[in-house]
Tab-separated table of C-alpha atoms and ligand atoms in Angstrom:
chain	number	residue	atom	x	y	z
D	1	MET	CA	28.827	-64.551	28.614
D	2	GLU	CA	28.577	-66.736	31.743
D	3	ALA	CA	27.548	-70.370	31.389
D	4	LYS	CA	24.197	-71.079	33.026
D	5	THR	CA	24.593	-74.871	32.965
D	6	LYS	CA	27.315	-77.507	32.655
D	7	GLU	CA	25.701	-78.842	29.495
D	8	LEU	CA	27.788	-79.758	26.498
D	9	TRP	CA	26.043	-79.101	23.195
D	10	VAL	CA	26.568	-80.818	19.875
D	11	PHE	CA	25.179	-79.050	16.817
D	12	ILE	CA	23.441	-81.605	14.583
D	13	GLU	CA	23.589	-80.288	11.042
D	14	THR	CA	20.751	-81.520	8.856
D	15	ASN	CA	20.426	-82.257	5.169
D	16	GLY	CA	17.685	-80.600	3.108
D	17	ASP	CA	15.452	-83.635	3.783
D	18	GLY	CA	15.719	-83.232	7.550
D	19	THR	CA	18.076	-86.169	8.151
D	20	ALA	CA	21.190	-85.673	10.275
D	21	LYS	CA	24.625	-85.322	8.725
D	22	ASN	CA	26.979	-87.982	10.070
D	23	VAL	CA	29.423	-85.585	11.677
D	24	GLY	CA	26.957	-84.376	14.311
D	25	LEU	CA	26.189	-87.961	15.309
D	26	GLU	CA	29.922	-88.744	15.401
D	27	LEU	CA	30.521	-85.824	17.781
D	28	LEU	CA	28.039	-87.258	20.266
D	29	THR	CA	30.654	-89.964	20.974
D	30	PRO	CA	33.380	-87.706	22.465
D	31	GLY	CA	30.600	-85.383	23.663
D	32	LYS	CA	29.240	-88.114	25.932
D	33	ALA	CA	32.567	-88.643	27.710
D	34	MET	CA	33.275	-84.898	27.942
D	35	ALA	CA	29.806	-84.085	29.284
D	36	ALA	CA	30.276	-86.750	31.970
D	37	LYS	CA	33.620	-85.182	32.972
D	38	GLN	CA	32.024	-81.719	32.996
D	39	GLY	CA	29.211	-83.037	35.145
D	40	GLY	CA	26.437	-81.907	32.792
D	41	ALA	CA	24.033	-83.318	30.216
D	42	LEU	CA	24.881	-84.019	26.587
D	43	THR	CA	22.487	-81.965	24.486
D	44	ALA	CA	22.034	-82.257	20.722
D	45	VAL	CA	20.800	-79.134	18.949
D	46	VAL	CA	18.914	-79.956	15.767
D	47	ILE	CA	18.097	-77.118	13.369
D	48	GLY	CA	16.353	-77.864	10.073
D	49	HIS	CA	12.979	-78.659	8.537
D	50	HIS	CA	10.996	-81.911	8.932
D	51	THR	CA	13.658	-82.961	11.430
D	52	ASP	CA	12.068	-86.085	12.956
D	53	ALA	CA	14.718	-88.420	11.539
D	54	ALA	CA	17.546	-86.222	12.844
D	55	ILE	CA	15.939	-86.006	16.312
D	56	THR	CA	15.588	-89.786	16.465
D	57	ALA	CA	19.170	-90.294	15.292
D	58	ALA	CA	20.549	-87.842	17.876
D	59	ALA	CA	18.617	-89.571	20.654
D	60	GLN	CA	19.734	-93.016	19.487
D	61	HIS	CA	23.395	-91.997	19.356
D	62	GLY	CA	23.646	-90.831	22.923
D	63	ALA	CA	22.081	-87.376	23.465
D	64	ASP	CA	20.440	-86.931	26.877
D	65	LYS	CA	18.417	-84.011	25.532
D	66	VAL	CA	17.547	-82.782	22.045
D	67	ILE	CA	16.663	-79.122	21.481
D	68	VAL	CA	14.870	-78.723	18.161
D	69	VAL	CA	14.307	-75.677	15.992
D	70	ASP	CA	12.219	-76.631	12.960
D	71	GLY	CA	10.831	-74.411	10.237
D	72	PRO	CA	10.840	-73.826	6.479
D	73	GLU	CA	13.502	-71.108	6.791
D	74	TYR	CA	15.934	-73.794	8.037
D	75	GLU	CA	15.367	-76.283	5.206
D	76	HIS	CA	18.551	-75.116	3.480
D	77	TYR	CA	21.414	-73.585	5.405
D	78	THR	CA	21.734	-69.829	5.485
D	79	THR	CA	24.234	-68.064	7.719
D	80	ASP	CA	21.666	-65.586	9.008
D	81	ALA	CA	18.852	-67.956	9.957
D	82	TYR	CA	21.141	-70.542	11.560
D	83	ALA	CA	23.346	-68.021	13.389
D	84	ILE	CA	20.304	-66.186	14.787
D	85	ALA	CA	18.669	-69.436	15.922
D	86	LEU	CA	21.810	-70.899	17.505
D	87	CYS	CA	22.824	-67.656	19.262
D	88	THR	CA	19.286	-67.266	20.652
D	89	LEU	CA	19.369	-70.793	22.052
D	90	VAL	CA	22.837	-70.334	23.581
D	91	GLU	CA	21.786	-67.068	25.233
D	92	GLN	CA	18.641	-68.720	26.569
D	93	TYR	CA	20.181	-71.946	27.910
D	94	GLY	CA	23.844	-70.963	28.519
D	95	PRO	CA	25.752	-74.196	27.766
D	96	THR	CA	29.373	-74.374	28.853
D	97	SER	CA	30.719	-75.852	25.599
D	98	MET	CA	29.621	-76.611	22.054
D	99	LEU	CA	30.941	-78.902	19.293
D	100	ILE	CA	30.216	-78.183	15.624
D	101	GLY	CA	31.164	-80.353	12.626
D	102	ALA	CA	33.758	-78.712	10.388
D	103	THR	CA	31.671	-79.086	7.233
D	104	ASN	CA	31.391	-76.157	4.827
D	105	ASN	CA	28.323	-74.947	6.749
D	106	GLY	CA	29.833	-75.641	10.167
D	107	ARG	CA	32.963	-73.700	9.263
D	108	ASP	CA	30.722	-70.792	8.313
D	109	LEU	CA	28.400	-71.020	11.294
D	110	GLY	CA	30.919	-71.642	14.113
D	111	PRO	CA	32.978	-68.437	13.803
D	112	ARG	CA	29.860	-66.324	13.208
D	113	VAL	CA	28.211	-67.627	16.369
D	114	ALA	CA	31.445	-67.376	18.410
D	115	CYS	CA	31.923	-63.769	17.322
D	116	ARG	CA	28.349	-62.757	18.183
D	117	LEU	CA	28.622	-64.438	21.577
D	118	LYS	CA	32.033	-62.807	22.138
D	119	THR	CA	33.771	-66.086	22.830
D	120	GLY	CA	36.557	-68.061	21.166
D	121	LEU	CA	36.562	-70.890	18.660
D	122	THR	CA	39.165	-73.590	18.048
D	123	ALA	CA	38.861	-74.717	14.438
D	124	ASP	CA	39.509	-78.121	12.896
D	125	CYS	CA	40.169	-80.112	16.062
D	126	THR	CA	41.444	-83.661	15.800
D	127	ALA	CA	41.196	-84.627	19.486
D	128	LEU	CA	39.003	-83.485	22.387
D	129	ASP	CA	39.190	-83.916	26.123
D	130	ILE	CA	38.557	-82.092	29.399
D	131	ASP	CA	41.632	-80.584	31.059
D	132	GLU	CA	41.691	-82.226	34.491
D	133	GLU	CA	43.240	-79.282	36.311
D	134	SER	CA	41.024	-76.462	35.026
D	135	GLY	CA	37.941	-78.339	33.824
D	136	ASN	CA	38.109	-76.503	30.490
D	137	VAL	CA	37.736	-78.309	27.183
D	138	ALA	CA	41.175	-79.258	25.837
D	139	TRP	CA	40.909	-78.704	22.085
D	140	THR	CA	43.746	-80.338	20.111
D	141	ARG	CA	44.498	-79.354	16.525
D	142	PRO	CA	47.480	-79.475	14.140
D	143	ALA	CA	49.717	-76.394	14.169
D	144	PHE	CA	52.790	-75.293	12.205
D	145	GLY	CA	51.859	-77.201	9.062
D	146	GLY	CA	50.870	-80.266	11.038
D	147	ASN	CA	54.340	-80.722	12.515
D	148	LEU	CA	53.069	-80.371	16.052
D	149	MET	CA	49.743	-80.747	17.784
D	150	ALA	CA	48.609	-77.773	19.875
D	151	THR	CA	46.176	-78.150	22.780
D	152	ILE	CA	44.135	-75.006	23.342
D	153	LEU	CA	42.076	-73.976	26.379
D	154	CYS	CA	39.460	-71.228	26.488
D	155	PRO	CA	39.392	-70.303	30.196
D	156	ASP	CA	37.679	-66.899	30.205
D	157	HIS	CA	34.652	-67.023	27.951
D	158	ARG	CA	31.620	-69.247	27.536
D	159	PRO	CA	30.556	-71.218	25.700
D	160	GLN	CA	33.814	-72.835	24.631
D	161	ILE	CA	33.302	-73.614	20.933
D	162	GLY	CA	35.230	-75.838	18.548
D	163	THR	CA	34.791	-77.324	15.093
D	164	VAL	CA	35.810	-80.919	14.412
D	165	ARG	CA	36.295	-82.528	11.047
D	166	PRO	CA	33.955	-85.261	9.825
D	167	GLY	CA	35.435	-88.740	10.208
D	168	VAL	CA	37.636	-88.012	13.223
D	169	PHE	CA	35.271	-89.795	15.635
D	170	LYS	CA	33.031	-92.772	15.085
D	171	LYS	CA	29.279	-92.914	15.702
D	172	SER	CA	28.292	-95.106	18.621
D	173	ALA	CA	26.007	-98.058	17.995
D	174	PRO	CA	22.373	-96.847	18.133
D	175	VAL	CA	20.499	-97.551	21.355
D	176	ALA	CA	16.832	-97.289	22.328
D	177	LEU	CA	15.378	-93.775	22.611
D	178	ARG	CA	15.411	-92.106	25.994
D	179	ALA	CA	16.239	-88.456	25.351
D	180	GLU	CA	14.176	-85.484	26.488
D	181	ILE	CA	12.971	-83.575	23.412
D	182	ILE	CA	12.497	-79.799	23.696
D	183	ARG	CA	10.933	-78.002	20.738
D	184	GLU	CA	11.634	-74.275	20.508
D	185	LYS	CA	9.344	-72.169	18.337
D	186	LEU	CA	11.943	-69.863	16.909
D	187	HIS	CA	11.205	-68.271	13.579
D	188	VAL	CA	13.495	-65.923	11.731
D	189	PRO	CA	11.615	-63.353	9.589
D	190	ALA	CA	12.524	-63.417	5.892
D	191	GLU	CA	13.824	-59.824	6.007
D	192	GLN	CA	16.520	-60.902	8.473
D	193	ILE	CA	17.869	-63.510	6.029
D	194	ARG	CA	20.089	-61.617	3.640
D	195	THR	CA	20.814	-64.456	1.231
D	196	GLN	CA	18.263	-66.219	-0.897
D	197	LEU	CA	18.678	-69.747	-2.171
D	198	LEU	CA	17.677	-69.731	-5.826
D	199	LYS	CA	18.466	-73.278	-6.882
D	200	VAL	CA	20.109	-76.446	-5.570
D	201	ILE	CA	22.370	-78.014	-8.208
D	202	GLN	CA	23.218	-81.653	-7.526
D	203	GLU	CA	26.861	-82.590	-7.987
D	204	VAL	CA	27.221	-84.574	-11.224
D	205	ALA	CA	27.683	-88.299	-10.774
D	206	GLY	CA	31.351	-89.166	-10.552
D	207	ALA	CA	32.351	-85.795	-9.110
D	208	LEU	CA	30.880	-86.798	-5.753
D	209	VAL	CA	33.595	-88.390	-3.658
D	210	ASP	CA	32.257	-89.443	-0.302
D	211	LEU	CA	35.482	-90.398	1.425
D	212	GLU	CA	34.200	-89.491	4.878
D	213	SER	CA	31.567	-92.209	5.009
D	214	ALA	CA	33.479	-94.782	2.917
D	215	GLU	CA	34.043	-98.132	4.617
D	216	ILE	CA	36.969	-99.067	2.377
D	217	ILE	CA	39.433	-96.636	0.782
D	218	VAL	CA	42.221	-97.442	-1.671
D	219	SER	CA	44.586	-94.468	-1.889
D	220	GLY	CA	47.399	-93.665	-4.296
D	221	GLY	CA	50.374	-91.377	-3.752
D	222	ARG	CA	53.338	-90.080	-5.721
D	223	GLY	CA	54.465	-93.697	-6.096
D	224	VAL	CA	51.746	-94.292	-8.742
D	225	GLY	CA	53.894	-92.141	-11.045
D	226	GLY	CA	51.175	-90.406	-13.086
D	227	PRO	CA	47.431	-90.220	-13.772
D	228	GLU	CA	47.475	-93.623	-15.473
D	229	GLY	CA	49.022	-95.046	-12.290
D	230	PHE	CA	45.595	-94.689	-10.677
D	231	GLU	CA	44.184	-97.392	-12.992
D	232	PRO	CA	45.276	-100.360	-10.801
D	233	ILE	CA	44.079	-98.383	-7.761
D	234	GLN	CA	40.657	-97.911	-9.369
D	235	ALA	CA	40.529	-101.562	-10.416
D	236	LEU	CA	41.139	-102.739	-6.840
D	237	ALA	CA	38.673	-100.159	-5.505
D	238	LYS	CA	36.043	-101.459	-7.924
D	239	VAL	CA	36.277	-105.096	-6.794
D	240	LEU	CA	36.255	-104.053	-3.145
D	241	GLY	CA	33.415	-101.525	-3.536
D	242	ALA	CA	35.883	-98.945	-2.218
D	243	THR	CA	36.350	-95.208	-2.709
D	244	VAL	CA	39.582	-93.894	-4.221
D	245	GLY	CA	41.709	-91.571	-2.092
D	246	ALA	CA	44.997	-89.821	-2.764
D	247	SER	CA	47.913	-88.074	-1.137
D	248	ARG	CA	48.481	-84.380	-1.659
D	249	ALA	CA	51.545	-85.147	-3.799
D	250	ALA	CA	49.303	-86.974	-6.290
D	251	VAL	CA	46.691	-84.196	-6.184
D	252	ASP	CA	49.262	-81.391	-6.534
D	253	SER	CA	50.725	-83.202	-9.538
D	254	GLY	CA	47.293	-82.947	-11.195
D	255	TRP	CA	46.846	-86.731	-11.397
D	256	ILE	CA	43.527	-86.776	-9.513
D	257	PRO	CA	41.104	-84.034	-8.296
D	258	HIS	CA	41.444	-82.478	-4.836
D	259	SER	CA	38.122	-84.007	-3.759
D	260	HIS	CA	40.056	-87.308	-3.366
D	261	GLN	CA	42.738	-85.878	-1.075
D	262	VAL	CA	43.148	-87.423	2.363
D	263	GLY	CA	45.013	-85.579	5.087
D	264	GLN	CA	45.396	-82.364	6.948
D	265	THR	CA	44.373	-80.202	3.998
D	266	GLY	CA	42.093	-82.868	2.544
D	267	LYS	CA	39.488	-85.130	4.119
D	268	THR	CA	39.722	-86.893	7.467
D	269	VAL	CA	38.605	-90.478	7.041
D	270	GLY	CA	37.913	-93.412	9.328
D	271	PRO	CA	37.132	-96.430	7.142
D	272	LYS	CA	37.216	-100.054	8.229
D	273	LEU	CA	40.041	-100.639	5.734
D	274	TYR	CA	42.535	-98.121	4.293
D	275	ILE	CA	44.970	-99.354	1.639
D	276	ALA	CA	47.814	-96.862	1.055
D	277	CYS	CA	49.676	-97.482	-2.201
D	278	GLY	CA	52.893	-95.620	-3.003
D	279	ILE	CA	52.345	-93.227	-0.087
D	280	SER	CA	55.331	-92.534	2.178
D	281	GLY	CA	53.347	-91.668	5.332
D	282	ALA	CA	54.032	-87.959	5.897
D	283	ILE	CA	52.538	-86.629	9.130
D	284	GLN	CA	50.052	-84.476	7.189
D	285	HIS	CA	48.721	-87.577	5.397
D	286	LEU	CA	48.552	-89.595	8.613
D	287	ALA	CA	46.542	-86.766	10.225
D	288	GLY	CA	43.687	-87.671	7.880
D	289	MET	CA	43.683	-91.481	8.014
D	290	SER	CA	45.410	-92.817	11.113
D	291	SER	CA	42.101	-93.568	12.853
D	292	SER	CA	41.200	-96.134	10.155
D	293	ASP	CA	40.406	-99.520	11.713
D	294	VAL	CA	42.861	-101.514	9.581
D	295	ILE	CA	45.672	-99.968	7.532
D	296	VAL	CA	47.442	-101.827	4.743
D	297	ALA	CA	50.520	-100.193	3.185
D	298	ILE	CA	52.082	-101.126	-0.131
D	299	ASN	CA	55.428	-99.439	-0.681
D	300	LYS	CA	58.705	-100.450	-2.298
D	301	ASP	CA	60.755	-98.726	0.431
D	302	PRO	CA	60.889	-100.939	3.550
D	303	ASP	CA	61.785	-97.878	5.649
D	304	ALA	CA	58.769	-95.777	4.562
D	305	PRO	CA	57.141	-94.253	7.693
D	306	ILE	CA	53.717	-95.528	6.587
D	307	PHE	CA	54.817	-98.969	7.800
D	308	ASP	CA	55.077	-97.591	11.358
D	309	ILE	CA	51.296	-97.226	11.562
D	310	ALA	CA	50.263	-100.005	9.153
D	311	ASP	CA	48.636	-103.165	10.488
D	312	TYR	CA	49.795	-105.041	7.387
D	313	GLY	CA	52.684	-103.997	5.161
D	314	VAL	CA	53.681	-105.247	1.727
D	315	VAL	CA	57.161	-104.219	0.546
D	316	GLY	CA	57.165	-104.222	-3.239
D	317	ASP	CA	56.128	-102.569	-6.476
D	318	LEU	CA	52.477	-101.523	-6.406
D	319	PHE	CA	52.195	-102.203	-10.152
D	320	GLN	CA	52.859	-105.893	-9.489
D	321	ILE	CA	51.042	-106.216	-6.192
D	322	LEU	CA	47.778	-104.430	-6.995
D	323	PRO	CA	46.835	-106.418	-10.141
D	324	ALA	CA	47.713	-109.679	-8.331
D	325	LEU	CA	45.593	-108.667	-5.338
D	326	THR	CA	42.688	-107.567	-7.542
D	327	ASN	CA	42.767	-110.876	-9.424
D	328	GLU	CA	42.852	-112.922	-6.221
D	329	ILE	CA	39.826	-111.039	-4.876
D	330	LYS	CA	37.966	-111.525	-8.162
D	331	LYS	CA	38.783	-115.249	-8.095
D	332	ALA	CA	37.648	-115.566	-4.506
D	333	ARG	CA	34.363	-113.900	-5.463
D	334	GLY	CA	33.981	-116.053	-8.557
D	335	GLN	CA	34.176	-113.018	-10.855
D	336	GLY	CA	36.953	-114.451	-13.093
D	337	CYS	CA	40.409	-112.928	-13.347
D	338	ASP	CA	42.313	-110.907	-15.946
D	339	ASN	CA	45.029	-113.487	-16.647
S	1	LIG	P1	56.115	-89.223	-1.319
S	1	LIG	O1	56.429	-88.747	0.032
S	1	LIG	O2	57.006	-88.776	-2.431
S	1	LIG	O3	56.111	-90.806	-1.257
S	1	LIG	C1	55.953	-91.641	-2.364
S	1	LIG	C2	56.150	-93.063	-1.886
S	1	LIG	O4	55.877	-93.955	-2.946
S	1	LIG	C3	57.549	-93.364	-1.389
S	1	LIG	O5	57.507	-93.886	-0.070
S	1	LIG	C4	58.063	-94.436	-2.376
S	1	LIG	O6	58.896	-95.411	-1.748
S	1	LIG	C5	56.773	-95.044	-2.851
S	1	LIG	N1	56.837	-95.639	-4.186
S	1	LIG	C6	57.353	-95.101	-5.323
S	1	LIG	N2	57.161	-95.927	-6.367
S	1	LIG	C7	56.504	-97.010	-5.884
S	1	LIG	C8	56.038	-98.209	-6.476
S	1	LIG	N3	56.161	-98.447	-7.792
S	1	LIG	N4	55.432	-99.116	-5.679
S	1	LIG	C9	55.289	-98.911	-4.343
S	1	LIG	N5	55.720	-97.787	-3.736
S	1	LIG	C10	56.322	-96.844	-4.496
S	1	LIG	N6	49.859	-84.587	2.242
S	1	LIG	C11	48.743	-85.350	2.153
S	1	LIG	O7	48.804	-86.499	1.685
S	1	LIG	N7	47.543	-84.836	2.552
S	1	LIG	C12	47.391	-83.589	3.065
S	1	LIG	O8	46.280	-83.194	3.379
S	1	LIG	C13	48.566	-82.782	3.189
S	1	LIG	N8	48.484	-81.553	3.719
S	1	LIG	C14	49.647	-80.825	3.900
S	1	LIG	C15	49.584	-79.587	4.530
S	1	LIG	C16	50.741	-78.864	4.728
S	1	LIG	C17	50.646	-77.551	5.433
S	1	LIG	C18	51.972	-79.380	4.285
S	1	LIG	C19	53.247	-78.613	4.510
S	1	LIG	C20	52.043	-80.594	3.623
S	1	LIG	C21	50.892	-81.334	3.418
S	1	LIG	N9	50.915	-82.577	2.785
S	1	LIG	C22	49.782	-83.335	2.731
S	1	LIG	C23	52.122	-83.046	2.062
S	1	LIG	C24	52.935	-84.066	2.825
S	1	LIG	O9	53.881	-83.393	3.637
S	1	LIG	C25	53.713	-84.979	1.845
S	1	LIG	O10	54.486	-84.196	0.988
S	1	LIG	C26	52.805	-85.868	0.986
S	1	LIG	O11	51.867	-86.539	1.800
S	1	LIG	C27	53.644	-86.897	0.256
S	1	LIG	O12	52.821	-87.643	-0.585
S	1	LIG	P2	53.258	-89.117	-1.018
S	1	LIG	O13	53.411	-89.966	0.182
S	1	LIG	O14	52.306	-89.556	-2.066
S	1	LIG	O15	54.650	-88.854	-1.753
């Protein structure tokens, strides 16, 4: 289809309670700069039920406009209801490009919508820009096992659509509301929704690993040597109030579940502090954590590539360094130390 406007859309995925998932708000940050380069407005599209909090959040994080579709059929994600609603909006308004968070739902919705609209989709982008020469979105994503980054343009079809992993971009600081809010009465009849949600089962405590919104992450790699090697990692994480991450080598060895994996085939994270312990710094690991604000690496090999991107490096045995560090932090906080 032809674009009718130069607007850039960001899909704001909502939780069951109508609040916005972080990734949509994060995408408003690159969206703002891209929309300015495209010469159009930045529009947030909120679909859900009881969405007031999500609308406010989208407006506070930079959207010029918020298009809202609210109804009970959108309380929990279904492919049919969301794809019908989003395609209808795109056909009506004709944006030139659209960003979708690469969550489980976003990865389901994006290709479905792209296919119905007969346009392309670049999945799992790690960088976004506008190509100066053509004015198309320049979607960058890892290719060939992460060994090179490919930049993809979609010159012929509109809208240009891409999914972006949570944690790649950071939310802007909230500002006062000034967005135009447009409410669309768009209801999808029950017979058009082919799946039925029978029950929502909460993840059991402990199995939930929220690396993407963690402010501090302590990660262990093959250097921890076994499942018990994660004990000093967990001890440090506990005193810091941090979440435990891992390299794929540690996950593949069965020392820690995949939900802890950071990297190209794991989570993309952007904490304030990332402490990498016994992790060499393979490009596929860096793809998931290099945008952390401060990176500390602990590795006994002074030539480990992780030191190339670390802000602080400690060359030594993690089994000596981590307990010492944990004890110092406990002492500083007046919590008493282990020896
Ligand atoms: P290693 O590379 O073996 O490094 C272990 C490090 O520990 C070494 O630097 C060593 O000096 C240090 N060490 C050992 N003992 C100690 C000690 N006692 N104290 C301190 N340091 C010590 N990897 C990911 O992490 N995430 C991904 O999402 C991911 N996706 C991938 C996708 C594809 C398609 C491919 C091909 C690979 C992927 N990988 C991923 C794997 C990646 O290439 C590396 O193999 C992996 O990251 C290595 O993990 P590591 O650093 O823990 O292990």
